[in-house]
């Protein structure tokens, strides 16, 4: 198509996607690899990319060990309870023991973190202002640019506006990574990155399930709309094993603007009620206890130990109350908002991280001081750093991980030399922004060691591989050029589908067969099998996706990554024959949590040659004891 090929050779560490995870990786790679060549390839611009691009008002993962607040073990217990038992405790612990130092660095780099002057100084410093037990409050509109600066100063080269489409594979040794390829979303040029290691820091997936927001509101989704599941699409395509991909997340959010609720629940101490002003949550607990068992839901213990009811179970109560005809659910803001300070925080919270919610309330005459705003449950998302743990099956650290969780290098996937951070790593929920950055650091340290141990010697990438990928990448433009004269009406063409049409079809499939909001998050084995059959047909049709320009080419590749992510979600959801997370999704044919058969992690692999999936169960080790040394204080 006349686009130039630009080759960047001799890279030691390629960071593919630099949100918080990728920036952490670039920063740490420079520390451990003083003379290593570190390159970033990023779809947007690292100053405003990833899920933190638009800012955050809280850092949701901070132990506060230096202030005597929490230990890493406490955080593992919290994540484990919230995820109905299912976490990779080695990875979660490893992240938690290092996360505080990342936050302290953010502060040094200029991120304004709120201080609680009412609490006594420890080591000459007041503790940070807590939103909840794990969350600290920040003035974080510029969080990403501040953190990105560290990556900018660390990397040798940054290629912004590169959509990374595929990983390059070594031809000397099977199952070893050799770099990545992609194209520039502005110039269209083809970019080849030959690298000894790749740290995949690309994002999770929004917009794979049909979103509630349509038409003019289509860009309004909970997770970043540009998070196209590339973390998964890239790694699945390369044959990396994935874990917990069934564990999608549904969020309770302010209606239509997806405004976050954490600061409201935890800091403003707002609460929810049904349309008739009644407390409804506890009403659903007895039936829910029947489904999941008392060890997973014991309101008395939760209350006594100040532990939240698991996120999915809170959703379950909302979903059922609305289905019983007593919706909508309201957030009771009218009490807290009488206090001018809390009112200001309520608005600041949105202005710092979800400005669209503030705009929407202003535009629709919702004043939370005089009216309790509506809450709803979102469409599902597939990601790995909020209250869910989708992602690659990665090695843990050598000092903590049991044999099944350890194969030499921390955060390395089952593809040699391919590491993950943030949404890319499975089984590590509740990492959020700071934990993702920390994971990037851990991955980069391990990647440097991998290179120093000589594991990347003799990598070979043929021109044929580079050329084959080039043809594949630009094929949608070719398809368009050849078929465009046969449009029958509007954008309808018998020779191809465009990316928007493909996305609509994918979202409808995911919604109706895989447990989206349109079916009240319900699916079963029959629906999943029909869905998979239809996915195979969609997969064939995606060979004929057409792109009229470079922008549509970007959309075409985002769609392909979303498709691979979705296919994996389908297979995982079919495999786990139980309802582990009521409120995230339900298997109608197995409505109970089944610890006898499913107290395990799910692991999949897609064969890159045949596209066939194999599924297996992996042991779920509880490495951290149940009992906290001291009961959690209320914050
Ligand atoms: P959000 O604003 O909902 O994304 O949540 C921010 C933080 O608050 C995350 O750590 C959530 O897990 C936590 N969170 C949100 N809602 C609640 C709640 N009702 N109880 C306890 N923790 C919550």
XYZ file of C-alpha atoms and ligand atoms in Angstrom:
658
model
C 0.000 0.000 0.000
C 3.028 2.214 -0.188
C 3.610 2.559 3.510
C 7.214 2.660 4.648
C 8.718 -0.124 6.742
C 10.643 1.207 9.718
C 12.754 -1.289 11.626
C 14.037 -0.711 15.136
C 16.635 -3.349 15.865
C 18.699 -4.543 18.848
C 16.144 -3.679 21.472
C 16.608 -5.305 24.853
C 13.293 -4.416 26.385
C 10.284 -3.444 24.338
C 7.384 -2.053 26.331
C 4.255 -2.658 24.295
C 1.674 -0.280 25.659
C 2.625 2.209 28.344
C -0.222 2.875 30.700
C 0.687 2.622 34.354
C 2.105 -0.900 33.946
C 4.251 -0.026 30.952
C 5.585 3.192 32.454
C 6.597 1.264 35.582
C 8.375 -1.226 33.350
C 10.333 1.414 31.424
C 11.336 3.150 34.630
C 12.580 0.030 36.380
C 14.249 -1.389 33.275
C 16.578 1.585 33.283
C 17.536 0.951 36.902
C 18.463 -2.709 36.374
C 19.600 -2.312 32.808
C 21.820 0.767 32.730
C 23.177 -0.074 29.287
C 20.140 -1.814 27.894
C 18.148 -0.460 24.995
C 14.648 0.276 26.210
C 11.939 1.182 23.717
C 8.271 1.997 24.215
C 5.604 1.482 21.555
C 2.284 3.074 22.501
C -1.032 3.395 20.652
C -1.753 6.898 21.953
C 0.786 9.192 23.580
C 2.246 8.007 26.864
C 1.451 11.358 28.475
C -2.248 10.555 28.236
C -2.635 6.875 27.606
C -4.115 3.883 29.381
C -6.866 3.726 31.934
C -5.368 6.545 34.010
C -5.225 8.965 31.061
C -8.071 11.124 32.252
C -6.807 11.207 35.843
C -7.778 9.599 39.116
C -8.964 10.987 42.419
C -7.695 8.071 44.472
C -4.912 5.528 44.516
C -6.801 2.400 45.470
C -3.881 0.234 46.453
C -1.639 1.561 49.193
C -0.705 -0.458 52.267
C 0.596 2.373 54.444
C 3.016 0.026 56.162
C 5.269 2.940 57.094
C 2.357 4.423 59.062
C 1.538 1.087 60.695
C -1.683 0.784 58.714
C -1.664 -2.515 56.801
C 0.592 -5.369 55.836
C 0.798 -6.976 52.403
C -0.758 -10.138 53.854
C -3.848 -8.126 54.826
C -4.241 -7.023 51.241
C -4.004 -10.566 49.937
C -6.777 -11.567 52.333
C -8.889 -8.632 51.183
C -8.441 -9.451 47.491
C -9.081 -13.129 48.157
C -12.353 -12.482 49.970
C -13.480 -10.001 47.332
C -12.781 -12.449 44.499
C -14.555 -15.386 46.183
C -11.225 -17.047 46.876
C -9.738 -16.807 43.392
C -6.420 -14.972 43.379
C -2.838 -15.823 42.627
C -1.664 -15.100 46.125
C 2.022 -15.170 45.245
C 1.586 -12.416 42.657
C -0.827 -10.439 44.828
C 1.546 -10.576 47.788
C 4.532 -9.631 45.657
C 2.707 -6.613 44.311
C 1.462 -5.570 47.750
C 4.898 -5.760 49.378
C 6.348 -3.353 46.811
C 3.455 -1.029 46.048
C 4.060 1.556 48.757
C 7.462 2.493 47.396
C 5.877 3.204 44.011
C 3.373 5.550 45.627
C 6.141 7.330 47.514
C 7.913 7.857 44.218
C 4.789 9.333 42.642
C 4.722 11.852 45.466
C 8.394 12.713 44.933
C 7.690 13.238 41.243
C 5.053 15.817 42.080
C 1.757 13.985 42.455
C -0.276 15.827 45.106
C -1.417 13.266 47.672
C -3.817 14.460 50.354
C -2.481 14.369 53.898
C -4.466 13.616 57.042
C -3.201 16.150 59.554
C -5.542 14.824 62.196
C -3.495 11.657 62.402
C -0.241 11.666 64.353
C 2.992 11.956 62.470
C 4.956 8.776 61.978
C 8.615 9.237 61.073
C 8.027 12.981 60.736
C 5.132 12.615 58.297
C 1.371 12.670 58.664
C -0.342 9.659 57.099
C -2.103 10.144 53.808
C -5.795 10.929 53.731
C -7.625 7.652 53.463
C -10.739 7.173 51.408
C -11.100 3.634 52.709
C -8.818 1.059 54.219
C -6.810 0.610 51.022
C -7.480 3.819 49.161
C -5.724 7.177 49.513
C -6.952 10.433 48.031
C -5.018 12.437 45.479
C -5.403 15.502 43.293
C -4.801 13.308 40.317
C -6.010 14.903 37.118
C -2.368 14.942 35.972
C -1.445 11.577 37.465
C -0.541 10.039 34.112
C 1.633 12.840 32.715
C 3.520 12.959 36.017
C 4.230 9.239 35.990
C 4.894 9.157 32.250
C 7.707 11.645 32.695
C 9.661 8.980 34.580
C 9.219 6.602 31.662
C 10.178 9.297 29.173
C 13.419 9.907 31.043
C 14.128 6.181 31.224
C 13.462 4.932 27.711
C 15.917 5.299 24.837
C 13.124 5.820 22.364
C 9.392 6.253 22.547
C 7.206 5.535 19.576
C 3.850 7.141 20.220
C 0.851 6.492 17.939
C 1.873 2.920 17.179
C -0.874 0.340 17.283
C 0.962 -2.880 18.124
C -0.894 -5.632 16.295
C 1.243 -8.768 16.757
C 4.196 -10.106 18.650
C 7.153 -11.338 16.645
C 8.203 -14.898 17.379
C 11.706 -16.282 17.419
C 12.462 -18.718 14.631
C 15.493 -20.249 16.360
C 13.659 -21.472 19.461
C 10.034 -22.333 19.662
C 7.754 -20.393 21.975
C 10.197 -17.495 22.475
C 9.277 -13.901 21.748
C 11.362 -11.746 19.423
C 9.662 -8.353 19.418
C 6.488 -6.890 17.969
C 5.043 -5.204 14.905
C 2.408 -2.571 14.322
C 1.604 0.540 12.396
C 1.563 4.260 13.008
C -2.040 5.391 13.355
C -1.269 8.785 11.788
C 1.233 8.078 8.992
C 0.226 4.476 8.362
C 3.869 3.363 8.332
C 4.731 -0.206 9.254
C 6.878 -0.514 12.387
C 8.995 -3.510 13.297
C 10.544 -3.806 16.749
C 13.118 -6.569 17.093
C 13.620 -7.158 20.768
C 15.032 -9.664 23.216
C 12.098 -9.266 25.572
C 8.643 -7.732 25.424
C 6.739 -6.407 28.406
C 3.106 -6.339 27.448
C 1.479 -3.400 29.183
C -1.447 -3.049 26.827
C -4.890 -2.706 28.296
C -7.911 -4.761 29.230
C -11.143 -4.747 27.299
C -14.024 -2.333 27.276
C -16.708 -2.565 24.605
C -16.636 -6.292 24.077
C -20.025 -6.688 25.738
C -22.821 -4.530 24.394
C -22.654 -1.334 26.431
C -25.660 0.309 28.024
C -24.637 3.619 26.479
C -25.498 3.847 22.823
C -25.717 6.528 20.127
C -24.521 9.908 21.345
C -23.439 8.327 24.641
C -21.434 5.518 23.028
C -18.042 6.756 24.201
C -19.217 6.774 27.789
C -18.171 3.478 29.255
C -16.707 2.577 32.602
C -13.238 1.473 31.536
C -11.303 3.489 28.989
C -13.057 3.158 25.621
C -9.660 2.784 23.959
C -8.851 -0.303 26.033
C -9.315 -2.791 23.222
C -8.204 -5.978 24.955
C -4.847 -5.744 23.216
C -3.076 -7.114 26.287
C -5.006 -10.328 25.692
C -5.233 -10.212 21.895
C -1.459 -9.965 21.540
C -0.637 -12.670 24.045
C -3.394 -15.126 23.082
C -2.376 -14.905 19.448
C 1.203 -15.732 20.418
C 0.057 -18.834 22.312
C 0.499 -17.581 25.880
C -1.588 -19.343 28.499
C -4.364 -17.252 30.011
C -6.080 -17.514 33.367
C -9.420 -16.512 34.894
C -10.725 -15.031 31.651
C -14.281 -15.926 32.727
C -13.888 -13.545 35.644
C -15.313 -10.469 33.910
C -16.323 -7.529 36.088
C -19.613 -5.682 36.366
C -19.561 -2.325 38.111
C -22.171 -0.617 40.230
C -21.993 2.904 38.879
C -23.851 6.184 38.693
C -26.223 5.780 35.818
C -25.148 6.789 32.301
C -21.989 8.640 33.322
C -20.335 5.604 34.961
C -19.112 7.878 37.751
C -17.125 5.956 40.375
C -18.697 5.083 43.703
C -15.668 4.309 45.874
C -15.211 7.829 47.250
C -18.957 8.086 47.874
C -19.322 4.806 49.742
C -16.063 4.927 51.610
C -15.291 8.582 52.246
C -18.638 10.352 52.066
C -20.298 7.356 53.739
C -23.225 7.460 51.377
C -25.351 4.320 51.072
C -27.877 2.843 48.694
C -31.605 2.233 48.873
C -34.293 1.044 46.508
C -36.841 3.236 44.721
C -39.066 3.162 47.813
C -36.372 4.337 50.191
C -35.783 0.891 51.663
C -32.571 -0.906 52.569
C -32.566 -3.881 50.239
C -29.084 -5.410 50.253
C -29.395 -7.624 53.320
C -32.705 -9.029 52.058
C -30.816 -10.928 49.373
C -28.179 -12.350 51.677
C -29.972 -15.523 52.901
C -30.626 -16.772 49.348
C -27.178 -15.691 48.314
C -25.683 -17.582 51.230
C -27.419 -20.696 49.911
C -25.712 -20.143 46.574
C -22.184 -19.424 47.717
C -21.928 -20.877 51.214
C -21.441 -19.149 54.562
C -17.681 -18.980 54.330
C -17.998 -16.603 51.381
C -20.789 -14.452 52.744
C -21.156 -13.841 56.418
C -22.466 -10.323 57.005
C -21.875 -10.632 60.737
C -18.176 -11.411 60.251
C -17.867 -8.727 57.559
C -19.367 -6.191 59.910
C -17.214 -7.205 62.859
C -13.982 -7.184 60.895
C -14.878 -4.125 58.776
C -14.440 -6.174 55.632
C -16.598 -5.246 52.677
C -19.087 -7.705 51.251
C -17.489 -8.959 47.995
C -18.046 -6.598 45.069
C -19.905 -9.180 42.977
C -22.324 -9.989 45.791
C -23.207 -6.325 46.240
C -24.020 -6.275 42.536
C -26.184 -9.349 42.990
C -28.388 -7.492 45.455
C -28.815 -4.557 43.060
C -29.625 -6.790 40.103
C -32.198 -8.787 42.041
C -33.848 -5.827 43.682
C -34.319 -4.172 40.298
C -35.669 -7.421 38.833
C -38.133 -7.601 41.684
C -39.586 -4.311 40.436
C -38.215 -2.030 43.095
C -35.693 -0.157 40.996
C -34.021 2.082 40.411
C -31.406 1.873 43.106
C -30.405 5.260 44.467
C -27.243 6.446 46.103
C -28.273 8.458 49.128
C -26.223 11.597 48.652
C -28.694 14.090 50.079
C -27.451 13.594 53.642
C -23.692 13.788 53.016
C -24.060 16.683 50.569
C -25.542 18.938 53.263
C -21.979 19.227 54.540
C -20.310 21.740 52.168
C -16.933 20.030 52.509
C -18.315 16.636 51.538
C -20.357 18.208 48.756
C -17.165 19.676 47.341
C -15.371 16.338 47.563
C -18.265 14.629 45.803
C -17.953 16.958 42.823
C -14.141 17.086 42.867
C -14.109 13.321 42.751
C -15.762 13.416 39.349
C -13.895 16.439 38.062
C -10.599 14.709 38.816
C -11.377 11.407 37.133
C -14.762 11.137 35.416
C -15.619 14.611 34.299
C -18.400 13.201 32.088
C -20.473 12.308 35.152
C -20.342 15.869 36.450
C -21.262 17.190 33.014
C -24.107 14.704 32.708
C -25.574 15.672 36.076
C -25.280 19.343 35.199
C -26.908 18.725 31.822
C -29.753 16.663 33.248
C -30.472 18.811 36.307
C -29.334 16.292 38.873
C -28.158 18.022 42.025
C -27.105 15.313 44.466
C -27.732 17.688 47.341
C -31.457 17.664 46.638
C -31.925 14.391 44.785
C -30.459 10.920 45.289
C -28.899 9.925 41.940
C -29.571 6.601 40.243
C -27.106 3.747 40.349
C -27.011 0.875 37.914
C -24.910 -2.146 37.078
C -22.716 -1.791 34.022
C -22.086 -4.125 31.120
C -19.218 -6.538 31.869
C -15.549 -5.688 31.294
C -12.584 -7.982 30.935
C -9.561 -6.668 32.752
C -7.211 -7.578 35.519
C -6.502 -4.737 37.864
C -9.806 -3.612 39.458
C -11.974 -6.129 41.344
C -11.208 -8.891 38.860
C -8.247 -10.933 37.690
C -8.307 -11.790 33.971
C -4.958 -12.106 32.221
C -1.946 -14.180 31.347
C -0.759 -17.103 33.407
C 2.525 -15.720 34.717
C 5.381 -16.932 36.805
C 5.550 -15.544 40.328
C 8.582 -14.531 42.371
C 10.958 -17.281 43.389
C 10.838 -16.693 47.134
C 7.071 -17.101 47.467
C 5.692 -19.092 44.567
C 5.040 -22.823 44.704
C 6.414 -24.902 41.830
C 3.291 -24.710 39.678
C 3.459 -20.915 39.837
C 7.145 -20.503 39.138
C 9.161 -20.930 35.971
C 12.179 -18.743 36.404
C 11.221 -15.125 35.906
C 8.701 -13.023 37.760
C 5.712 -11.955 35.609
C 6.945 -13.923 32.615
C 4.124 -15.538 30.683
C 4.360 -19.077 29.328
C 5.975 -17.598 26.210
C 9.669 -17.128 26.902
C 10.787 -13.534 27.075
C 7.202 -12.233 27.112
C 6.310 -10.497 30.361
C 3.156 -8.798 31.546
C 2.098 -5.912 33.759
C -1.215 -4.440 34.846
C -4.239 -5.856 33.036
C -1.993 -8.297 31.205
C -1.253 -10.380 34.313
C -3.962 -12.757 35.497
C -5.012 -13.516 39.049
C -3.911 -10.168 40.502
C -7.029 -8.138 41.230
C -7.000 -4.961 43.304
C -3.699 -3.771 41.881
C -5.311 -0.655 40.384
C -2.981 2.089 39.148
C -0.219 1.871 41.732
C -0.185 -1.931 41.703
C -0.008 -1.997 37.910
C 2.976 0.342 37.944
C 4.564 -1.891 40.570
C 3.971 -4.969 38.442
C 5.676 -3.203 35.548
C 8.685 -2.631 37.767
C 8.772 -6.262 38.843
C 8.456 -7.479 35.263
C 11.242 -5.199 34.060
C 13.613 -6.318 36.775
C 12.966 -9.938 35.809
C 13.303 -9.163 32.094
C 16.749 -7.657 32.700
C 17.775 -10.786 34.544
C 16.416 -12.960 31.727
C 18.663 -11.121 29.282
C 21.663 -11.178 31.610
C 21.216 -14.933 32.062
C 21.681 -15.309 28.317
C 18.135 -16.527 27.728
C 17.632 -14.312 24.718
C 20.719 -15.407 22.801
C 20.445 -16.357 19.159
C 17.016 -14.924 18.413
C 16.187 -15.091 14.734
C 13.487 -13.219 12.853
C 13.288 -13.777 9.115
C 12.286 -11.170 6.570
C 9.536 -13.580 5.590
C 7.906 -13.249 9.027
C 8.153 -9.478 8.844
C 6.686 -9.405 5.352
C 3.899 -11.873 6.230
C 2.795 -9.695 9.122
C 2.906 -6.596 6.953
C 0.544 -8.116 4.421
C -1.745 -9.275 7.193
C -1.839 -5.879 8.887
C -2.800 -3.927 5.760
C -5.171 -6.553 4.385
C -8.296 -4.647 5.573
C -7.245 -1.699 3.368
C -6.720 -4.029 0.451
C -10.136 -5.591 1.040
C -11.691 -2.140 1.017
C -9.907 -1.016 -2.135
C -10.909 -4.125 -4.049
C -14.527 -4.277 -2.866
C -15.625 -0.684 -2.333
C -17.319 -0.171 -5.673
C -19.894 -2.785 -4.831
C -21.585 -0.976 -1.958
C -25.309 -1.675 -2.157
C -26.570 0.887 0.348
C -24.895 3.178 2.847
C -21.948 1.194 4.158
C -23.376 -2.239 3.287
C -21.153 -4.228 0.982
C -21.467 -7.929 0.099
C -17.666 -8.254 0.021
C -16.801 -7.060 3.496
C -17.867 -5.755 6.883
C -16.468 -2.603 8.357
C -15.058 -2.447 11.908
C -18.179 -0.836 13.367
C -20.421 -3.541 11.940
C -18.075 -6.202 13.264
C -18.010 -4.602 16.699
C -21.806 -4.417 16.848
C -21.990 -8.084 16.026
C -19.398 -9.031 18.605
C -21.107 -7.000 21.318
C -24.487 -8.534 20.553
C -23.025 -12.031 20.675
C -21.242 -11.417 23.948
C -24.298 -9.812 25.470
C -26.831 -12.456 24.505
C -24.761 -15.633 24.775
C -22.015 -14.843 27.260
C -23.985 -13.120 30.020
C -24.219 -9.400 29.313
C -26.611 -6.911 30.900
C -29.271 -7.589 28.230
C -29.844 -11.076 29.669
C -29.290 -10.093 33.289
C -25.791 -11.567 33.224
C -27.196 -15.070 32.716
C -25.799 -17.783 30.500
C -25.526 -21.584 30.417
C -23.678 -24.335 28.552
C -26.165 -24.358 25.661
C -26.008 -20.612 25.128
C -22.227 -20.636 25.333
C -21.938 -23.375 22.734
C -24.257 -21.561 20.328
C -22.286 -18.415 21.003
C -19.019 -20.138 20.174
C -20.441 -21.415 16.910
C -21.449 -17.881 15.978
C -18.081 -16.576 17.092
C -16.389 -18.945 14.648
C -18.460 -17.476 11.822
C -17.668 -13.957 12.961
C -14.006 -14.966 13.031
C -14.223 -16.009 9.399
C -15.912 -12.755 8.492
C -13.235 -10.759 10.266
C -10.837 -12.015 7.627
C -12.875 -9.724 5.408
C -12.979 -6.676 7.621
C -12.386 -3.564 5.506
C -10.683 -0.307 6.384
C -11.215 2.803 4.300
C -8.295 4.655 5.885
C -5.628 4.322 8.560
C -8.091 5.274 11.281
C -10.385 2.436 10.297
C -7.352 0.172 10.151
C -6.824 0.958 13.814
C -10.458 0.096 14.511
C -10.077 -3.135 12.547
C -7.135 -4.286 14.660
C -8.767 -3.224 17.885
C -11.718 -5.333 16.834
C -9.505 -8.331 16.150
C -7.964 -8.018 19.613
C -11.416 -7.697 21.141
C -12.505 -10.767 19.220
C -9.645 -12.909 20.522
C -10.315 -11.695 24.045
C -14.002 -12.558 23.701
C -13.331 -15.995 22.302
C -11.156 -16.713 25.307
C -13.888 -15.447 27.660
C -16.386 -17.787 26.001
C -14.142 -20.837 26.427
C -13.352 -20.022 30.034
C -16.984 -19.364 30.909
C -17.971 -22.697 29.425
C -15.181 -24.492 31.252
C -15.931 -23.275 34.799
C -19.159 -25.096 35.478
C -20.348 -23.175 38.516
C -21.497 -19.703 39.513
C -18.441 -18.452 41.349
C -19.213 -14.722 41.230
C -22.964 -14.044 41.404
C -23.404 -10.433 40.310
C -20.674 -10.723 37.674
C -22.354 -13.578 35.787
C -24.484 -16.649 36.338
C -24.272 -20.127 34.854
C -27.971 -21.016 34.830
C -27.111 -24.695 34.570
C -24.858 -24.522 37.652
C -26.211 -21.795 39.898
C -24.145 -22.660 42.955
C -20.568 -22.012 43.871
C -18.961 -25.453 43.767
C -15.794 -25.622 45.833
C -15.505 -29.351 45.507
C -14.837 -29.190 41.789
C -13.939 -25.598 41.133
C -11.711 -24.354 43.929
C -9.130 -23.982 41.178
C -7.809 -21.454 38.727
C -8.713 -21.922 35.073
C -5.965 -21.887 32.477
C -6.355 -21.892 28.700
C -4.144 -21.971 25.663
C -5.044 -21.211 22.100
C -2.868 -23.077 19.657
C -1.486 -20.360 17.365
C -1.403 -22.754 14.408
C -4.872 -24.291 14.646
C -6.793 -21.765 16.743
C -7.959 -24.645 18.979
C -8.338 -24.040 22.701
C -7.239 -26.389 25.470
C -8.472 -25.806 28.997
C -7.039 -27.007 32.278
C -7.463 -26.536 35.994
C -4.523 -25.155 37.955
C -4.160 -25.444 41.720
C -5.293 -22.539 43.834
C -2.857 -22.183 46.706
C -3.688 -20.174 49.771
C -0.317 -18.945 50.869
C -1.508 -16.392 53.389
C -3.307 -17.462 56.572
C -6.893 -16.494 57.329
C -6.508 -14.601 60.530
C -5.362 -11.028 60.748
C -3.041 -10.245 63.601
C -5.212 -7.314 64.606
C -8.757 -6.683 63.406
C -8.919 -3.982 60.786
C -9.576 -0.580 62.229
C -12.264 1.494 60.684
C -10.868 4.247 58.520
P -14.648 2.535 42.620
O -14.703 3.975 42.852
O -15.985 1.858 42.750
O -13.890 2.117 41.435
O -13.894 1.912 43.845
C -12.759 2.466 44.395
C -12.326 1.584 45.514
O -13.357 1.471 46.479
C -12.012 0.163 45.113
O -10.945 -0.254 45.914
C -13.291 -0.573 45.422
O -13.079 -1.949 45.626
C -13.730 0.132 46.666
N -15.169 0.134 46.892
C -16.123 0.627 46.083
N -17.331 0.483 46.617
C -17.150 -0.110 47.816
C -18.012 -0.528 48.869
N -19.330 -0.373 48.807
N -17.448 -1.113 49.944
C -16.120 -1.289 50.024
N -15.262 -0.921 49.078
C -15.751 -0.338 47.984
